[in-house]
mmCIF file of C-alpha atoms in Angstrom:
data_model
loop_
_atom_site.group_PDB
_atom_site.id
_atom_site.type_symbol
_atom_site.label_atom_id
_atom_site.label_comp_id
_atom_site.label_asym_id
_atom_site.label_seq_id
_atom_site.Cartn_x
_atom_site.Cartn_y
_atom_site.Cartn_z
ATOM 1 C CA GLY A 185 -11.470 -6.035 10.064
ATOM 2 C CA ALA A 186 -8.786 -5.591 11.866
ATOM 3 C CA VAL A 187 -7.863 -1.415 12.870
ATOM 4 C CA VAL A 188 -4.462 -0.100 12.869
ATOM 5 C CA SER A 189 -4.330 3.411 13.595
ATOM 6 C CA GLN A 190 -1.309 6.509 12.873
ATOM 7 C CA HIS A 191 -1.217 9.495 15.008
ATOM 8 C CA PRO A 192 -0.314 12.092 13.489
ATOM 9 C CA SER A 193 -2.487 12.791 10.856
ATOM 10 C CA ARG A 194 -0.545 15.920 9.716
ATOM 11 C CA VAL A 195 2.223 17.211 10.766
ATOM 12 C CA ILE A 196 4.477 20.396 9.387
ATOM 13 C CA CYS A 197 7.886 21.012 10.647
ATOM 14 C CA LYS A 198 11.108 22.820 9.850
ATOM 15 C CA SER A 199 14.499 21.602 8.506
ATOM 16 C CA GLY A 200 16.835 20.332 10.419
ATOM 17 C CA THR A 201 13.536 18.924 13.388
ATOM 18 C CA SER A 202 12.827 15.624 13.697
ATOM 19 C CA VAL A 203 9.287 14.105 13.479
ATOM 20 C CA LYS A 204 8.320 10.884 15.723
ATOM 21 C CA ILE A 205 5.097 8.969 13.960
ATOM 22 C CA GLU A 206 3.011 6.120 15.861
ATOM 23 C CA CYS A 207 1.261 3.584 14.060
ATOM 24 C CA ARG A 208 -0.895 0.922 16.669
ATOM 25 C CA SER A 209 -2.653 -2.141 15.538
ATOM 26 C CA LEU A 210 -6.307 -1.019 17.608
ATOM 27 C CA ASP A 211 -8.421 -4.851 17.629
ATOM 28 C CA PHE A 212 -5.120 -7.225 17.315
ATOM 29 C CA GLN A 213 -1.195 -7.888 17.944
ATOM 30 C CA ALA A 214 0.895 -7.174 15.406
ATOM 31 C CA THR A 215 4.556 -8.956 15.139
ATOM 32 C CA THR A 216 5.404 -6.850 12.013
ATOM 33 C CA MET A 217 4.232 -3.857 10.666
ATOM 34 C CA PHE A 218 5.090 -3.061 7.555
ATOM 35 C CA TRP A 219 6.037 1.460 6.981
ATOM 36 C CA TYR A 220 5.687 2.829 3.544
ATOM 37 C CA ARG A 221 6.262 6.380 2.045
ATOM 38 C CA GLN A 222 3.894 8.093 -0.947
ATOM 39 C CA PHE A 223 5.267 11.236 -2.656
ATOM 40 C CA PRO A 224 3.118 12.590 -4.615
ATOM 41 C CA LYS A 225 0.978 10.365 -7.201
ATOM 42 C CA GLN A 226 3.384 7.909 -7.165
ATOM 43 C CA SER A 227 3.172 4.561 -5.497
ATOM 44 C CA LEU A 228 3.672 2.823 -2.275
ATOM 45 C CA MET A 229 7.412 2.309 -2.339
ATOM 46 C CA LEU A 230 8.449 0.067 0.925
ATOM 47 C CA MET A 231 11.360 1.606 3.415
ATOM 48 C CA ALA A 232 11.296 -0.966 6.140
ATOM 49 C CA THR A 233 9.505 -4.071 8.019
ATOM 50 C CA SER A 234 9.250 -3.720 11.845
ATOM 51 C CA ASN A 235 9.861 -6.722 13.971
ATOM 52 C CA GLU A 236 8.484 -6.505 17.529
ATOM 53 C CA GLY A 237 11.465 -7.082 19.727
ATOM 54 C CA SER A 238 14.503 -7.031 17.627
ATOM 55 C CA LYS A 239 15.805 -5.052 14.506
ATOM 56 C CA ALA A 240 14.118 -3.612 12.047
ATOM 57 C CA THR A 241 14.676 -4.480 8.803
ATOM 58 C CA TYR A 242 15.143 -1.856 5.819
ATOM 59 C CA GLU A 243 14.780 -1.497 1.939
ATOM 60 C CA GLN A 244 17.708 -0.862 -0.120
ATOM 61 C CA GLY A 245 18.508 2.886 -0.143
ATOM 62 C CA VAL A 246 16.515 3.884 2.778
ATOM 63 C CA GLU A 247 18.770 5.159 5.727
ATOM 64 C CA LYS A 248 18.138 3.192 8.711
ATOM 65 C CA ASP A 249 20.037 5.813 11.082
ATOM 66 C CA LYS A 250 17.437 9.100 9.720
ATOM 67 C CA PHE A 251 14.069 6.843 9.676
ATOM 68 C CA LEU A 252 14.544 5.150 13.249
ATOM 69 C CA ILE A 253 11.849 2.369 13.895
ATOM 70 C CA ASN A 254 11.156 1.643 17.244
ATOM 71 C CA HIS A 255 8.923 -1.475 17.699
ATOM 72 C CA ALA A 256 8.444 -1.821 21.285
ATOM 73 C CA SER A 257 5.403 -3.743 21.534
ATOM 74 C CA LEU A 258 2.824 -5.980 20.253
ATOM 75 C CA THR A 259 0.276 -3.298 19.269
ATOM 76 C CA LEU A 260 2.699 -0.053 18.806
ATOM 77 C CA SER A 261 5.110 0.883 16.150
ATOM 78 C CA THR A 262 7.372 4.169 15.574
ATOM 79 C CA LEU A 263 8.958 6.003 12.839
ATOM 80 C CA THR A 264 11.344 8.533 13.779
ATOM 81 C CA VAL A 265 12.631 11.526 10.655
ATOM 82 C CA THR A 266 15.460 12.414 12.174
ATOM 83 C CA SER A 267 16.778 15.912 10.857
ATOM 84 C CA ALA A 268 13.713 16.078 8.561
ATOM 85 C CA HIS A 269 14.482 18.089 5.001
ATOM 86 C CA PRO A 270 12.219 19.204 2.560
ATOM 87 C CA GLU A 271 12.990 15.891 0.331
ATOM 88 C CA ASP A 272 11.141 13.932 3.125
ATOM 89 C CA SER A 273 7.821 15.700 2.689
ATOM 90 C CA SER A 274 5.788 12.541 1.756
ATOM 91 C CA PHE A 275 3.268 10.143 3.270
ATOM 92 C CA TYR A 276 4.243 8.278 5.818
ATOM 93 C CA ILE A 277 1.387 4.977 5.975
ATOM 94 C CA CYS A 278 1.859 1.997 7.993
ATOM 95 C CA SER A 279 0.610 -1.836 8.001
ATOM 96 C CA ALA A 280 0.165 -4.688 9.847
ATOM 97 C CA PRO A 281 -1.339 -8.345 8.856
ATOM 98 C CA ALA A 282 -3.792 -9.626 11.581
ATOM 99 C CA ASN A 283 -2.083 -12.605 12.411
ATOM 100 C CA PRO A 284 1.795 -13.701 11.649
ATOM 101 C CA ASN A 285 0.203 -16.239 8.873
ATOM 102 C CA ALA A 286 -2.505 -13.998 7.384
ATOM 103 C CA ASP A 287 -1.669 -12.551 3.624
ATOM 104 C CA GLU A 288 -4.366 -9.407 3.860
ATOM 105 C CA GLN A 289 -2.723 -6.214 5.865
ATOM 106 C CA PHE A 290 -4.646 -3.448 7.355
ATOM 107 C CA PHE A 291 -2.942 -0.045 6.457
ATOM 108 C CA GLY A 292 -3.309 3.157 8.215
ATOM 109 C CA PRO A 293 -4.700 5.856 7.535
ATOM 110 C CA GLY A 294 -1.460 7.906 6.851
ATOM 111 C CA THR A 295 0.698 10.766 8.094
ATOM 112 C CA ARG A 296 1.043 13.809 5.812
ATOM 113 C CA LEU A 297 4.412 14.708 7.063
ATOM 114 C CA THR A 298 5.694 18.523 5.256
ATOM 115 C CA VAL A 299 8.975 19.700 6.155
ATOM 116 C CA LEU A 300 9.266 23.251 5.623
ATOM 117 C CA GLY B 212 13.662 -8.054 -5.872
ATOM 118 C CA GLU B 213 9.587 -8.517 -7.364
ATOM 119 C CA ASN B 214 9.441 -5.539 -10.414
ATOM 120 C CA VAL B 215 5.374 -5.129 -10.273
ATOM 121 C CA GLU B 216 4.367 -3.465 -13.921
ATOM 122 C CA GLN B 217 0.704 -1.848 -14.020
ATOM 123 C CA HIS B 218 -0.909 -0.234 -17.070
ATOM 124 C CA PRO B 219 -2.822 1.804 -17.818
ATOM 125 C CA SER B 220 -1.077 5.168 -15.790
ATOM 126 C CA THR B 221 -4.584 6.637 -16.510
ATOM 127 C CA LEU B 222 -8.410 4.837 -17.927
ATOM 128 C CA SER B 223 -10.866 7.337 -18.575
ATOM 129 C CA VAL B 224 -14.593 5.873 -19.693
ATOM 130 C CA GLN B 225 -18.154 6.307 -19.578
ATOM 131 C CA GLU B 226 -20.500 5.142 -16.677
ATOM 132 C CA GLY B 227 -21.803 1.943 -16.863
ATOM 133 C CA ASP B 228 -18.231 1.226 -19.254
ATOM 134 C CA SER B 229 -16.288 -1.854 -17.706
ATOM 135 C CA ALA B 230 -12.613 -0.952 -17.110
ATOM 136 C CA VAL B 231 -9.610 -3.075 -16.889
ATOM 137 C CA ILE B 232 -6.361 -2.729 -15.342
ATOM 138 C CA LYS B 233 -3.519 -4.768 -16.675
ATOM 139 C CA CYS B 234 -0.340 -5.876 -13.663
ATOM 140 C CA THR B 235 2.618 -8.168 -14.789
ATOM 141 C CA TYR B 236 5.608 -9.253 -12.020
ATOM 142 C CA SER B 237 8.461 -10.971 -11.754
ATOM 143 C CA ASP B 238 9.073 -13.027 -8.649
ATOM 144 C CA SER B 239 7.724 -16.527 -9.306
ATOM 145 C CA ALA B 240 7.478 -17.055 -6.240
ATOM 146 C CA SER B 241 4.756 -14.507 -5.676
ATOM 147 C CA ASN B 242 1.943 -16.246 -4.336
ATOM 148 C CA TYR B 243 -0.660 -13.294 -3.383
ATOM 149 C CA PHE B 244 -1.879 -10.472 -5.172
ATOM 150 C CA PRO B 245 -4.392 -8.026 -4.040
ATOM 151 C CA TRP B 246 -6.267 -4.904 -5.053
ATOM 152 C CA TYR B 247 -6.703 -1.638 -4.232
ATOM 153 C CA LYS B 248 -8.801 1.579 -4.736
ATOM 154 C CA GLN B 249 -7.189 5.197 -2.826
ATOM 155 C CA GLU B 250 -8.837 8.101 -2.774
ATOM 156 C CA LEU B 251 -7.110 10.712 -2.254
ATOM 157 C CA GLY B 252 -5.080 11.558 0.965
ATOM 158 C CA LYS B 253 -6.701 7.988 2.475
ATOM 159 C CA ARG B 254 -5.180 4.442 3.117
ATOM 160 C CA PRO B 255 -5.230 2.320 0.314
ATOM 161 C CA GLN B 256 -7.953 -0.083 0.482
ATOM 162 C CA LEU B 257 -8.210 -3.865 -0.463
ATOM 163 C CA ILE B 258 -11.056 -4.432 -2.864
ATOM 164 C CA ILE B 259 -10.027 -7.856 -3.885
ATOM 165 C CA ASP B 260 -7.368 -10.333 -3.687
ATOM 166 C CA ILE B 261 -6.286 -13.229 -5.222
ATOM 167 C CA ARG B 262 -4.427 -16.071 -4.194
ATOM 168 C CA SER B 263 -2.184 -18.088 -6.278
ATOM 169 C CA ASN B 264 -3.712 -21.420 -6.244
ATOM 170 C CA VAL B 265 -6.796 -19.516 -7.692
ATOM 171 C CA GLY B 266 -7.064 -18.338 -11.499
ATOM 172 C CA GLU B 267 -10.065 -16.174 -11.365
ATOM 173 C CA LYS B 268 -12.160 -14.670 -8.213
ATOM 174 C CA LYS B 269 -15.674 -12.237 -9.053
ATOM 175 C CA ASP B 270 -17.189 -9.679 -5.750
ATOM 176 C CA GLN B 271 -19.683 -7.972 -7.829
ATOM 177 C CA ARG B 272 -19.123 -6.250 -10.189
ATOM 178 C CA ILE B 273 -15.408 -6.986 -9.362
ATOM 179 C CA ALA B 274 -12.857 -9.798 -11.441
ATOM 180 C CA VAL B 275 -9.576 -10.722 -10.514
ATOM 181 C CA THR B 276 -7.848 -13.042 -13.119
ATOM 182 C CA LEU B 277 -4.805 -14.524 -12.682
ATOM 183 C CA ASN B 278 -1.709 -16.321 -15.173
ATOM 184 C CA LYS B 279 0.721 -17.726 -12.730
ATOM 185 C CA THR B 280 2.628 -19.164 -15.988
ATOM 186 C CA ALA B 281 2.675 -16.119 -18.014
ATOM 187 C CA LYS B 282 2.843 -14.069 -13.991
ATOM 188 C CA HIS B 283 0.020 -11.365 -14.803
ATOM 189 C CA PHE B 284 -2.923 -10.415 -13.091
ATOM 190 C CA SER B 285 -5.571 -8.676 -14.434
ATOM 191 C CA LEU B 286 -8.766 -6.355 -12.392
ATOM 192 C CA HIS B 287 -11.543 -5.994 -13.914
ATOM 193 C CA ILE B 288 -14.460 -3.521 -12.790
ATOM 194 C CA THR B 289 -17.964 -3.400 -14.935
ATOM 195 C CA GLU B 290 -20.752 -1.698 -14.887
ATOM 196 C CA THR B 291 -18.475 1.397 -13.521
ATOM 197 C CA GLN B 292 -19.758 4.139 -11.655
ATOM 198 C CA PRO B 293 -18.901 7.768 -10.888
ATOM 199 C CA GLU B 294 -18.036 6.646 -7.402
ATOM 200 C CA ASP B 295 -15.440 4.157 -8.615
ATOM 201 C CA SER B 296 -12.965 6.988 -9.633
ATOM 202 C CA ALA B 297 -9.862 6.918 -7.688
ATOM 203 C CA VAL B 298 -6.497 5.622 -7.847
ATOM 204 C CA TYR B 299 -5.710 1.567 -8.135
ATOM 205 C CA PHE B 300 -3.376 -0.265 -7.566
ATOM 206 C CA CYS B 301 -1.904 -4.046 -8.493
ATOM 207 C CA ALA B 302 0.681 -5.768 -5.894
ATOM 208 C CA ALA B 303 2.195 -8.745 -5.546
ATOM 209 C CA ARG B 304 3.914 -10.975 -2.580
ATOM 210 C CA ALA B 305 6.499 -12.797 -2.074
ATOM 211 C CA LEU B 306 8.315 -11.996 1.333
ATOM 212 C CA LYS B 307 6.764 -8.475 1.196
ATOM 213 C CA LEU B 308 4.735 -6.724 -0.741
ATOM 214 C CA THR B 309 5.049 -4.781 -3.903
ATOM 215 C CA PHE B 310 3.133 -1.899 -6.137
ATOM 216 C CA GLY B 311 2.625 -1.494 -9.052
ATOM 217 C CA GLN B 312 2.525 2.151 -10.424
ATOM 218 C CA GLY B 313 -0.893 2.818 -10.512
ATOM 219 C CA THR B 314 -4.137 3.297 -12.444
ATOM 220 C CA ILE B 315 -5.568 7.041 -12.235
ATOM 221 C CA LEU B 316 -9.187 5.811 -12.904
ATOM 222 C CA THR B 317 -12.111 8.554 -13.917
ATOM 223 C CA VAL B 318 -15.729 7.254 -15.042
ATOM 224 C CA HIS B 319 -17.636 10.029 -16.226
ATOM 225 C CA PRO B 320 -21.683 10.518 -16.158
#
């Protein structure tokens, strides 16, 4: 299957700082990538859909100015959590379909963000 | 938007028994229904999926059934093993993937 990587796997930052998380498709091109957030013992919640070469589509209740998404190439999408606060501490996971018509999504390994 | 309900939230079985997890969805346009297994701190792993033109699919010990009329689908695991212990999520997709709340499955040796 297709491989999606994320970096970093874990990050700890101070409140008020910004953190960038990278999501890469290693062996395929992804015109669309998805960003999810998962709080402890909860389900995955879609935050936004990242579209290569255009603006991301954000889900209701997700602040686009706080969670900046850039999808500058067909293999890389980045999520920047700006002015992070402790309530942003979560597991962030990206995913991508192997091709635009595919049903199956391939998930990255996730990034554990802890904001002190 | 789509709403996916999953039950039970926890399920405890003895090794060798069967486990069944059920989900309902709200959007009749949903046409793809994957099931994921997630271990602590890891990414979700696709274990089986079904499309709306199929009523049942089986892969060794795992099977999924879909009732489009009733808008529900179920995961069946037979001959459970301790290594099946994990959190299982159902999902439904119309335009985007919506996950159920998850089921913590514990298989006791």
